[in-house]
mmCIF file of C-alpha atoms and ligand atoms in Angstrom:
data_model
loop_
_atom_site.group_PDB
_atom_site.id
_atom_site.type_symbol
_atom_site.label_atom_id
_atom_site.label_comp_id
_atom_site.label_asym_id
_atom_site.label_seq_id
_atom_site.Cartn_x
_atom_site.Cartn_y
_atom_site.Cartn_z
ATOM 1 C CA MET A 1 1.939 22.184 15.208
ATOM 2 C CA CYS A 2 -0.690 20.180 16.980
ATOM 3 C CA HIS A 3 -3.398 21.957 18.894
ATOM 4 C CA PHE A 4 -7.083 21.347 19.365
ATOM 5 C CA SER A 5 -9.274 24.189 18.252
ATOM 6 C CA MET A 6 -13.032 24.623 18.245
ATOM 7 C CA ARG A 7 -12.919 23.868 14.565
ATOM 8 C CA GLY A 8 -11.006 20.715 15.391
ATOM 9 C CA LEU A 9 -13.657 19.566 17.857
ATOM 10 C CA LEU A 10 -16.409 20.297 15.366
ATOM 11 C CA SER A 11 -14.630 18.257 12.791
ATOM 12 C CA VAL A 12 -14.316 15.386 15.278
ATOM 13 C CA ALA A 13 -18.086 15.353 15.495
ATOM 14 C CA PHE A 14 -18.364 15.587 11.740
ATOM 15 C CA PHE A 15 -16.008 12.712 11.148
ATOM 16 C CA LEU A 16 -17.680 10.490 13.717
ATOM 17 C CA LEU A 17 -21.001 11.140 11.992
ATOM 18 C CA LEU A 18 -19.386 10.383 8.684
ATOM 19 C CA LEU A 19 -18.141 7.112 10.138
ATOM 20 C CA LEU A 20 -21.643 6.176 11.274
ATOM 21 C CA PHE A 21 -23.182 6.898 7.920
ATOM 22 C CA ALA A 22 -20.403 5.363 5.900
ATOM 23 C CA GLY A 23 -21.523 1.910 7.015
ATOM 24 C CA ALA A 24 -17.992 1.379 8.181
ATOM 25 C CA ALA A 25 -18.820 -1.085 10.915
ATOM 26 C CA PRO A 26 -15.905 -3.359 11.750
ATOM 27 C CA SER A 27 -16.229 -6.935 10.558
ATOM 28 C CA ASP A 28 -17.321 -9.467 13.155
ATOM 29 C CA ALA A 29 -14.738 -11.449 15.076
ATOM 30 C CA GLN A 30 -14.800 -14.417 12.728
ATOM 31 C CA ASP A 31 -14.192 -12.254 9.683
ATOM 32 C CA LEU A 32 -11.254 -10.602 11.384
ATOM 33 C CA MET A 33 -9.679 -13.994 11.941
ATOM 34 C CA SER A 34 -9.696 -15.166 8.354
ATOM 35 C CA VAL A 35 -7.846 -13.901 5.321
ATOM 36 C CA ARG A 36 -10.089 -14.643 2.375
ATOM 37 C CA THR A 37 -10.402 -11.396 0.454
ATOM 38 C CA VAL A 38 -7.522 -9.092 -0.419
ATOM 39 C CA VAL A 39 -7.793 -5.750 -2.160
ATOM 40 C CA ILE A 40 -4.685 -4.694 -4.066
ATOM 41 C CA ASP A 41 -4.474 -1.033 -4.939
ATOM 42 C CA ALA A 42 -2.099 0.134 -7.668
ATOM 43 C CA GLY A 43 -1.541 3.782 -6.704
ATOM 44 C CA HIS A 44 -2.386 6.642 -9.086
ATOM 45 C CA GLY A 45 -3.443 5.990 -12.714
ATOM 46 C CA GLY A 46 -4.927 7.793 -15.693
ATOM 47 C CA LYS A 47 -4.491 11.569 -15.485
ATOM 48 C CA ASP A 48 -2.528 11.137 -12.247
ATOM 49 C CA PRO A 49 0.886 9.626 -13.125
ATOM 50 C CA GLY A 50 2.278 9.863 -9.574
ATOM 51 C CA THR A 51 6.022 10.382 -9.424
ATOM 52 C CA VAL A 52 7.662 10.817 -12.824
ATOM 53 C CA TYR A 53 11.276 10.470 -13.912
ATOM 54 C CA GLY A 54 11.829 11.064 -17.634
ATOM 55 C CA SER A 55 9.492 8.639 -19.354
ATOM 56 C CA VAL A 56 9.151 6.432 -16.247
ATOM 57 C CA LYS A 57 5.867 6.885 -14.441
ATOM 58 C CA GLU A 58 5.034 5.661 -10.966
ATOM 59 C CA LYS A 59 1.516 4.598 -11.999
ATOM 60 C CA ASP A 60 2.902 1.976 -14.444
ATOM 61 C CA ILE A 61 5.308 0.455 -11.893
ATOM 62 C CA ASN A 62 2.547 0.336 -9.268
ATOM 63 C CA LEU A 63 0.214 -1.468 -11.663
ATOM 64 C CA GLU A 64 2.769 -4.058 -12.680
ATOM 65 C CA VAL A 65 3.744 -4.898 -9.093
ATOM 66 C CA ALA A 66 0.067 -4.971 -8.055
ATOM 67 C CA LEU A 67 -0.944 -7.361 -10.850
ATOM 68 C CA ALA A 68 2.057 -9.625 -10.208
ATOM 69 C CA LEU A 69 1.223 -9.742 -6.493
ATOM 70 C CA GLY A 70 -2.419 -10.550 -7.218
ATOM 71 C CA LYS A 71 -1.457 -13.340 -9.589
ATOM 72 C CA LYS A 72 0.840 -14.894 -7.008
ATOM 73 C CA ILE A 73 -1.916 -14.836 -4.391
ATOM 74 C CA LYS A 74 -4.436 -16.343 -6.830
ATOM 75 C CA ASP A 75 -2.008 -19.074 -7.875
ATOM 76 C CA GLY A 76 -0.941 -19.867 -4.323
ATOM 77 C CA TYR A 77 -4.434 -19.663 -2.822
ATOM 78 C CA PRO A 78 -7.126 -20.279 -5.450
ATOM 79 C CA ASP A 79 -9.766 -19.842 -2.722
ATOM 80 C CA VAL A 80 -8.624 -16.333 -1.776
ATOM 81 C CA LYS A 81 -10.535 -13.596 -3.555
ATOM 82 C CA VAL A 82 -8.218 -10.981 -5.079
ATOM 83 C CA ILE A 83 -9.781 -7.664 -6.001
ATOM 84 C CA TYR A 84 -7.868 -4.893 -7.746
ATOM 85 C CA THR A 85 -8.860 -1.238 -7.487
ATOM 86 C CA ARG A 86 -7.647 -0.950 -11.076
ATOM 87 C CA THR A 87 -6.246 -3.346 -13.668
ATOM 88 C CA ARG A 88 -5.515 -0.700 -16.296
ATOM 89 C CA ASP A 89 -4.318 2.859 -16.631
ATOM 90 C CA VAL A 90 -7.398 4.633 -15.269
ATOM 91 C CA PHE A 91 -8.002 7.322 -12.681
ATOM 92 C CA ILE A 92 -9.707 6.127 -9.487
ATOM 93 C CA PRO A 93 -10.480 8.680 -6.740
ATOM 94 C CA LEU A 94 -8.644 8.011 -3.468
ATOM 95 C CA VAL A 95 -11.776 7.544 -1.396
ATOM 96 C CA GLU A 96 -13.174 5.058 -3.926
ATOM 97 C CA ARG A 97 -10.150 2.799 -3.456
ATOM 98 C CA GLY A 98 -10.930 2.299 0.231
ATOM 99 C CA SER A 99 -14.643 1.976 -0.538
ATOM 100 C CA ILE A 100 -13.908 -0.901 -2.922
ATOM 101 C CA ALA A 101 -12.204 -2.692 -0.029
ATOM 102 C CA ASN A 102 -15.052 -1.950 2.405
ATOM 103 C CA ARG A 103 -17.790 -2.970 -0.038
ATOM 104 C CA ASN A 104 -16.077 -6.294 -0.653
ATOM 105 C CA LYS A 105 -15.483 -6.861 3.073
ATOM 106 C CA ALA A 106 -11.784 -7.273 2.386
ATOM 107 C CA ASP A 107 -9.583 -8.751 5.091
ATOM 108 C CA LEU A 108 -6.482 -6.892 3.948
ATOM 109 C CA PHE A 109 -5.809 -3.784 1.852
ATOM 110 C CA ILE A 110 -2.438 -3.325 0.154
ATOM 111 C CA SER A 111 -1.662 -0.108 -1.694
ATOM 112 C CA ILE A 112 1.452 -0.044 -3.906
ATOM 113 C CA HIS A 113 3.421 3.148 -4.563
ATOM 114 C CA VAL A 114 6.816 4.466 -5.642
ATOM 115 C CA ASN A 115 8.544 7.150 -3.602
ATOM 116 C CA ALA A 116 10.402 10.322 -4.572
ATOM 117 C CA GLY A 117 12.749 12.614 -2.727
ATOM 118 C CA GLY A 118 12.726 16.368 -3.020
ATOM 119 C CA LYS A 119 15.341 18.389 -4.926
ATOM 120 C CA GLY A 120 18.869 17.213 -4.118
ATOM 121 C CA SER A 121 17.571 14.357 -1.973
ATOM 122 C CA THR A 122 19.701 11.232 -1.668
ATOM 123 C CA ALA A 123 16.879 9.250 -0.060
ATOM 124 C CA ARG A 124 16.504 5.659 -1.188
ATOM 125 C CA GLY A 125 15.009 2.378 -0.014
ATOM 126 C CA THR A 126 11.662 0.848 0.788
ATOM 127 C CA GLU A 127 9.179 1.851 3.463
ATOM 128 C CA THR A 128 5.732 0.705 4.457
ATOM 129 C CA PHE A 129 3.115 2.982 5.947
ATOM 130 C CA VAL A 130 0.190 2.343 8.204
ATOM 131 C CA MET A 131 -2.448 4.895 9.040
ATOM 132 C CA GLY A 132 -1.341 7.086 11.882
ATOM 133 C CA VAL A 133 0.152 10.337 12.983
ATOM 134 C CA ASP A 134 3.830 11.037 12.839
ATOM 135 C CA LYS A 135 4.739 14.671 12.706
ATOM 136 C CA SER A 136 8.229 14.197 11.311
ATOM 137 C CA LYS A 137 8.851 16.528 8.426
ATOM 138 C CA SER A 138 9.683 13.965 5.743
ATOM 139 C CA ASN A 139 6.528 11.971 6.462
ATOM 140 C CA MET A 140 4.435 15.084 6.163
ATOM 141 C CA GLU A 141 5.953 15.708 2.767
ATOM 142 C CA LEU A 142 5.200 12.193 1.543
ATOM 143 C CA CYS A 143 1.735 12.615 2.880
ATOM 144 C CA ARG A 144 1.109 15.782 1.017
ATOM 145 C CA ARG A 145 2.361 14.153 -2.161
ATOM 146 C CA GLU A 146 0.293 10.978 -1.861
ATOM 147 C CA ASN A 147 -2.778 12.854 -0.658
ATOM 148 C CA SER A 148 -2.529 15.741 -3.104
ATOM 149 C CA VAL A 149 -4.137 13.658 -5.851
ATOM 150 C CA ILE A 150 -7.404 14.641 -4.172
ATOM 151 C CA THR A 151 -7.235 17.959 -5.932
ATOM 152 C CA LEU A 152 -7.317 16.163 -9.300
ATOM 153 C CA GLU A 153 -10.719 14.775 -8.461
ATOM 154 C CA ASP A 154 -13.632 16.725 -9.817
ATOM 155 C CA ASP A 155 -15.698 16.938 -6.648
ATOM 156 C CA TYR A 156 -12.997 16.829 -4.033
ATOM 157 C CA THR A 157 -14.395 19.677 -2.003
ATOM 158 C CA THR A 158 -17.470 17.653 -1.096
ATOM 159 C CA THR A 159 -15.986 14.142 -1.006
ATOM 160 C CA TYR A 160 -13.280 15.205 1.386
ATOM 161 C CA ALA A 161 -15.200 17.866 3.279
ATOM 162 C CA GLY A 162 -13.339 18.641 6.466
ATOM 163 C CA PHE A 163 -10.037 17.306 5.255
ATOM 164 C CA ASP A 164 -7.204 19.804 5.148
ATOM 165 C CA ALA A 165 -3.815 18.400 4.179
ATOM 166 C CA ASP A 166 -2.092 21.066 6.276
ATOM 167 C CA ASP A 167 -4.207 20.697 9.387
ATOM 168 C CA ALA A 168 -2.837 18.390 12.080
ATOM 169 C CA ASP A 169 -6.327 17.961 13.585
ATOM 170 C CA SER A 170 -7.571 16.441 10.357
ATOM 171 C CA PHE A 171 -4.765 13.932 10.569
ATOM 172 C CA ILE A 172 -5.669 12.919 14.110
ATOM 173 C CA LEU A 173 -9.235 12.289 13.013
ATOM 174 C CA LEU A 174 -8.135 10.146 10.124
ATOM 175 C CA ASN A 175 -6.008 8.226 12.581
ATOM 176 C CA LEU A 176 -8.999 7.333 14.768
ATOM 177 C CA MET A 177 -10.610 5.427 11.965
ATOM 178 C CA GLN A 178 -7.768 2.976 11.518
ATOM 179 C CA SER A 179 -6.775 2.433 15.156
ATOM 180 C CA ALA A 180 -8.791 -0.791 15.478
ATOM 181 C CA GLN A 181 -6.728 -2.416 12.756
ATOM 182 C CA PHE A 182 -3.449 -0.930 13.892
ATOM 183 C CA GLU A 183 -1.763 -4.017 15.305
ATOM 184 C CA GLN A 184 -2.447 -6.218 12.292
ATOM 185 C CA SER A 185 -1.454 -3.443 9.905
ATOM 186 C CA ILE A 186 1.854 -3.007 11.730
ATOM 187 C CA TYR A 187 2.459 -6.749 11.664
ATOM 188 C CA PHE A 188 1.884 -6.977 7.914
ATOM 189 C CA ALA A 189 4.048 -3.895 7.323
ATOM 190 C CA SER A 190 6.913 -5.450 9.309
ATOM 191 C CA LEU A 191 6.704 -8.656 7.269
ATOM 192 C CA VAL A 192 6.887 -6.677 4.029
ATOM 193 C CA GLU A 193 9.926 -4.698 5.150
ATOM 194 C CA ASP A 194 11.659 -7.833 6.515
ATOM 195 C CA ASN A 195 11.194 -9.619 3.203
ATOM 196 C CA PHE A 196 12.415 -6.620 1.206
ATOM 197 C CA THR A 197 15.533 -6.530 3.385
ATOM 198 C CA ARG A 198 16.222 -10.251 3.019
ATOM 199 C CA ASN A 199 15.143 -11.007 -0.557
ATOM 200 C CA GLY A 200 14.204 -7.774 -2.288
ATOM 201 C CA PRO A 201 16.007 -6.098 -5.163
ATOM 202 C CA ILE A 202 16.336 -2.988 -2.969
ATOM 203 C CA ARG A 203 17.739 -4.105 0.379
ATOM 204 C CA HIS A 204 17.583 -0.829 2.214
ATOM 205 C CA SER A 205 14.575 -0.600 4.470
ATOM 206 C CA ARG A 206 13.584 2.769 5.875
ATOM 207 C CA GLY A 207 11.235 0.900 8.186
ATOM 208 C CA ILE A 208 7.584 1.025 9.097
ATOM 209 C CA LYS A 209 6.043 4.435 9.387
ATOM 210 C CA GLN A 210 2.820 6.059 10.320
ATOM 211 C CA ALA A 211 1.248 8.678 8.145
ATOM 212 C CA PRO A 212 -2.226 10.087 7.688
ATOM 213 C CA LEU A 213 -2.868 8.811 4.180
ATOM 214 C CA VAL A 214 -6.293 9.363 2.704
ATOM 215 C CA VAL A 215 -6.231 6.097 0.752
ATOM 216 C CA LEU A 216 -6.048 4.181 4.050
ATOM 217 C CA TRP A 217 -8.314 6.576 5.895
ATOM 218 C CA ARG A 218 -11.689 4.881 5.756
ATOM 219 C CA THR A 219 -10.707 1.289 5.243
ATOM 220 C CA THR A 220 -12.179 -0.951 7.929
ATOM 221 C CA MET A 221 -9.587 -3.711 7.653
ATOM 222 C CA PRO A 222 -5.816 -3.910 8.212
ATOM 223 C CA SER A 223 -4.278 -1.671 5.561
ATOM 224 C CA VAL A 224 -0.815 -0.728 4.430
ATOM 225 C CA LEU A 225 0.770 1.484 1.797
ATOM 226 C CA VAL A 226 4.019 0.074 0.434
ATOM 227 C CA GLU A 227 6.589 2.403 -1.146
ATOM 228 C CA VAL A 228 8.703 -0.046 -3.166
ATOM 229 C CA GLY A 229 11.613 2.375 -3.796
ATOM 230 C CA PHE A 230 12.623 5.912 -4.777
ATOM 231 C CA LEU A 231 12.333 6.827 -8.427
ATOM 232 C CA SER A 232 14.553 9.835 -7.637
ATOM 233 C CA SER A 233 17.426 7.569 -6.538
ATOM 234 C CA SER A 234 19.618 6.273 -9.349
ATOM 235 C CA SER A 235 20.328 2.970 -7.590
ATOM 236 C CA ASP A 236 16.670 2.311 -6.731
ATOM 237 C CA ARG A 237 15.695 3.356 -10.241
ATOM 238 C CA LYS A 238 17.752 0.491 -11.703
ATOM 239 C CA SER A 239 15.486 -1.961 -9.880
ATOM 240 C CA LEU A 240 12.269 -0.036 -10.428
ATOM 241 C CA THR A 241 12.786 -0.054 -14.192
ATOM 242 C CA ASP A 242 13.803 -3.734 -14.319
ATOM 243 C CA LYS A 243 11.046 -6.261 -14.950
ATOM 244 C CA GLU A 244 12.629 -9.071 -12.962
ATOM 245 C CA SER A 245 13.221 -6.814 -9.968
ATOM 246 C CA ARG A 246 9.604 -5.703 -10.026
ATOM 247 C CA ALA A 247 8.514 -9.359 -9.993
ATOM 248 C CA LYS A 248 10.799 -9.866 -7.011
ATOM 249 C CA MET A 249 9.121 -6.969 -5.188
ATOM 250 C CA ALA A 250 5.753 -8.630 -5.739
ATOM 251 C CA GLU A 251 7.195 -11.891 -4.443
ATOM 252 C CA CYS A 252 8.409 -10.217 -1.227
ATOM 253 C CA ILE A 253 4.932 -8.803 -0.595
ATOM 254 C CA PHE A 254 3.388 -12.193 -1.406
ATOM 255 C CA ASP A 255 5.677 -13.904 1.115
ATOM 256 C CA ALA A 256 4.486 -11.364 3.679
ATOM 257 C CA PHE A 257 0.923 -12.306 2.787
ATOM 258 C CA VAL A 258 1.692 -15.991 3.427
ATOM 259 C CA SER A 259 3.212 -15.244 6.861
ATOM 260 C CA TYR A 260 0.318 -12.949 7.708
ATOM 261 C CA LYS A 261 -2.228 -15.603 6.746
ATOM 262 C CA LYS A 262 -0.320 -18.106 8.856
ATOM 263 C CA LYS A 263 -0.676 -15.898 11.920
ATOM 264 C CA TYR A 264 -4.264 -14.753 11.516
ATOM 265 C CA ASP A 265 -6.068 -17.475 9.574
ATOM 266 C CA PRO A 266 -6.840 -20.621 11.584
ATOM 267 C CA ALA A 267 -7.394 -22.509 8.311
ATOM 268 C CA PHE A 268 -3.896 -21.653 7.114
ATOM 269 C CA GLU A 269 -2.206 -23.963 4.617
ATOM 270 C CA PRO A 270 1.062 -23.290 2.812
ATOM 271 C CA PRO A 271 0.560 -21.883 -0.668
ATOM 272 C CA VAL A 272 0.274 -24.124 -3.679
ATOM 273 C CA THR A 273 3.633 -23.546 -5.349
ATOM 274 C CA THR A 274 4.824 -24.450 -8.803
ATOM 275 C CA ASP A 275 7.320 -26.806 -7.147
ATOM 276 C CA THR A 276 4.670 -28.984 -5.584
ATOM 277 C CA VAL A 277 2.465 -28.888 -8.659
ATOM 278 C CA THR A 278 5.073 -30.802 -10.650
ATOM 279 C CA VAL A 279 4.899 -33.696 -8.159
ATOM 280 C CA VAL A 280 2.751 -36.304 -9.854
ATOM 281 C CA SER A 281 0.536 -38.273 -7.526
ATOM 282 C CA PRO A 282 -1.573 -41.285 -8.487
ATOM 283 C CA ASP A 283 -4.505 -39.486 -6.900
ATOM 284 C CA ILE A 284 -4.519 -36.810 -9.547
ATOM 285 C CA ARG A 285 -6.915 -38.048 -12.126
ATOM 286 C CA PRO A 286 -8.596 -36.494 -15.063
ATOM 287 C CA ALA A 287 -12.300 -37.230 -15.192
ATOM 288 C CA LYS A 288 -12.873 -40.567 -16.939
ATOM 289 C CA PRO A 289 -15.394 -40.681 -19.734
ATOM 290 C CA SER A 290 -18.678 -42.328 -18.882
ATOM 291 C CA ALA A 291 -21.117 -43.764 -21.349
ATOM 292 C CA GLY A 292 -24.167 -41.941 -22.499
ATOM 293 C CA ASP A 293 -26.117 -39.268 -20.778
ATOM 294 C CA THR A 294 -25.688 -35.770 -19.574
ATOM 295 C CA LEU A 295 -24.111 -35.543 -16.150
ATOM 296 C CA TYR A 296 -24.507 -32.837 -13.527
ATOM 297 C CA ARG A 297 -21.455 -32.046 -11.421
ATOM 298 C CA VAL A 298 -20.449 -29.351 -8.983
ATOM 299 C CA GLN A 299 -17.534 -27.205 -10.095
ATOM 300 C CA ILE A 300 -15.730 -26.101 -6.932
ATOM 301 C CA PHE A 301 -13.129 -23.874 -8.606
ATOM 302 C CA ALA A 302 -10.978 -23.514 -11.701
ATOM 303 C CA VAL A 303 -7.246 -22.815 -11.705
ATOM 304 C CA SER A 304 -4.616 -22.353 -14.381
ATOM 305 C CA THR A 305 -2.189 -24.855 -12.820
ATOM 306 C CA LYS A 306 -2.962 -28.452 -11.962
ATOM 307 C CA LEU A 307 -3.014 -28.924 -8.190
ATOM 308 C CA PRO A 308 -1.329 -31.761 -6.298
ATOM 309 C CA ALA A 309 -3.608 -34.317 -4.676
ATOM 310 C CA GLY A 310 -4.876 -33.194 -1.307
ATOM 311 C CA ALA A 311 -3.693 -29.620 -1.827
ATOM 312 C CA ALA A 312 -5.019 -27.016 0.583
ATOM 313 C CA PRO A 313 -7.625 -25.583 -1.796
ATOM 314 C CA PHE A 314 -9.555 -28.899 -1.781
ATOM 315 C CA GLN A 315 -10.225 -28.394 1.921
ATOM 316 C CA GLY A 316 -10.317 -32.087 2.700
ATOM 317 C CA GLU A 317 -12.570 -33.070 -0.232
ATOM 318 C CA LYS A 318 -11.284 -36.297 -1.794
ATOM 319 C CA ASN A 319 -13.552 -37.221 -4.680
ATOM 320 C CA TYR A 320 -12.706 -34.456 -7.062
ATOM 321 C CA GLU A 321 -11.850 -34.763 -10.734
ATOM 322 C CA TYR A 322 -10.698 -32.171 -13.145
ATOM 323 C CA ILE A 323 -11.815 -31.257 -16.618
ATOM 324 C CA GLU A 324 -9.376 -29.359 -18.802
ATOM 325 C CA ALA A 325 -11.093 -26.595 -20.718
ATOM 326 C CA ALA A 326 -10.026 -23.232 -22.102
ATOM 327 C CA GLY A 327 -6.595 -23.474 -20.494
ATOM 328 C CA LEU A 328 -8.082 -24.092 -17.053
ATOM 329 C CA TYR A 329 -8.320 -27.068 -14.751
ATOM 330 C CA LYS A 330 -11.926 -27.106 -13.648
ATOM 331 C CA TYR A 331 -12.242 -29.165 -10.505
ATOM 332 C CA VAL A 332 -15.584 -30.910 -10.166
ATOM 333 C CA ILE A 333 -17.200 -33.167 -7.610
ATOM 334 C CA GLY A 334 -20.005 -35.683 -8.233
ATOM 335 C CA ARG A 335 -21.608 -37.359 -11.252
ATOM 336 C CA PHE A 336 -25.328 -36.946 -10.965
ATOM 337 C CA LYS A 337 -28.028 -38.000 -13.386
ATOM 338 C CA ASN A 338 -30.405 -35.269 -12.269
ATOM 339 C CA ARG A 339 -30.148 -31.685 -11.300
ATOM 340 C CA SER A 340 -31.751 -31.945 -7.868
ATOM 341 C CA GLU A 341 -29.106 -34.405 -6.660
ATOM 342 C CA ALA A 342 -26.418 -32.039 -7.903
ATOM 343 C CA ASP A 343 -28.122 -29.127 -6.137
ATOM 344 C CA ALA A 344 -28.079 -31.022 -2.839
ATOM 345 C CA GLU A 345 -24.328 -31.626 -3.227
ATOM 346 C CA LEU A 346 -23.893 -27.974 -4.200
ATOM 347 C CA ALA A 347 -25.599 -26.870 -0.975
ATOM 348 C CA ARG A 348 -23.094 -28.925 1.023
ATOM 349 C CA LEU A 349 -20.077 -27.713 -0.962
ATOM 350 C CA LYS A 350 -21.090 -24.029 -0.995
ATOM 351 C CA ILE A 351 -20.125 -23.800 2.672
ATOM 352 C CA LYS A 352 -16.501 -24.557 1.820
ATOM 353 C CA PHE A 353 -16.485 -23.197 -1.729
ATOM 354 C CA PRO A 354 -18.746 -20.140 -1.893
ATOM 355 C CA GLY A 355 -18.036 -19.805 -5.625
ATOM 356 C CA ALA A 356 -19.187 -23.358 -6.457
ATOM 357 C CA PHE A 357 -21.893 -23.977 -9.072
ATOM 358 C CA VAL A 358 -23.439 -26.813 -11.067
ATOM 359 C CA ILE A 359 -22.236 -27.579 -14.589
ATOM 360 C CA ARG A 360 -23.430 -30.111 -17.166
ATOM 361 C CA THR A 361 -21.134 -32.373 -19.136
ATOM 362 C CA ASP A 362 -21.672 -35.040 -21.730
ATOM 363 C CA GLY A 363 -20.298 -38.564 -21.370
ATOM 364 C CA GLU A 364 -16.898 -37.480 -22.742
ATOM 365 C CA ASN A 365 -16.517 -34.741 -20.156
ATOM 366 C CA ARG A 366 -17.243 -31.959 -22.577
ATOM 367 C CA ILE A 367 -18.874 -29.076 -20.757
ATOM 368 C CA LEU A 368 -22.354 -28.324 -22.088
ATOM 369 C CA LYS A 369 -23.820 -24.848 -22.198
HETATM 370 ZN ZN1 ZN B 401 2.318 7.342 -5.015
#
């Protein structure tokens, strides 16, 4: 049912204008080649439960997998910024989810969902979507379901002006906006499905698909929507309602993230894993007490697990120490008597560690306010 009409052409113009005014300029080449910021989107939430089976709601499964994935990325790569579109059971409009990713100049957008078949459907398995047009009937149905949340939003008629879930032309326009990121999106999607097939709790991949999904529509970075299983399938449901299986799903997506980073990030290092953290090296040293005065030091980052010496996150820095405080290992560099010396070191370190800042400690390594 695909034909170009006058209305279609007008909406092309409208959408291109929208693109110009949305500030949706693609990142520069260097940004495209690094993987430093990831936005993880737990589908649905609040008044929109998504797919429901008895007391099981899609929105809760999505959130749990999303948070577990984010934690794995943070633990494995303390220097990667993880941003969630939601961390609780709240309603977030579809267009806002992509905007969060654009505003934060994310390098990758991962939306997590649970699938459902229609009445009498025996469909099961995982599938990962990238933005695109595929006119097969089942995709159109999924699309209508995942996009239909728009109508729950108070001002959807203005936010999504020009979008008609039943109009193929609208879909083609949405497609244009993601074409620049198509190859990377497809690559990430294939990694996710490969990992599900090899290590996932649900080892039945329905493959990589294209669909015009509003949540991916205006993102300006590689973006995928992962359907981790069918709540309508009794065998998938066993995994979807099992905590360990959900953690495994997050792990599969995390492993895809690692492979993706390896391909696209020239500064790639393997993730810091719990296995390597238990290796004790003589180079790992807690900060020694020093007599007397207040010291200024540059905190480069804080993590919940002690890192092995020379781990990737240190980016070649050697003279770091850690201070244990509030359940965190705060890694610091330098022992300066005055603030200006510390600021000079901070300026150097900020290039590698944008989140670095100066802290004050006393002689016993207690952090001072
Ligand atoms: Zn969904």
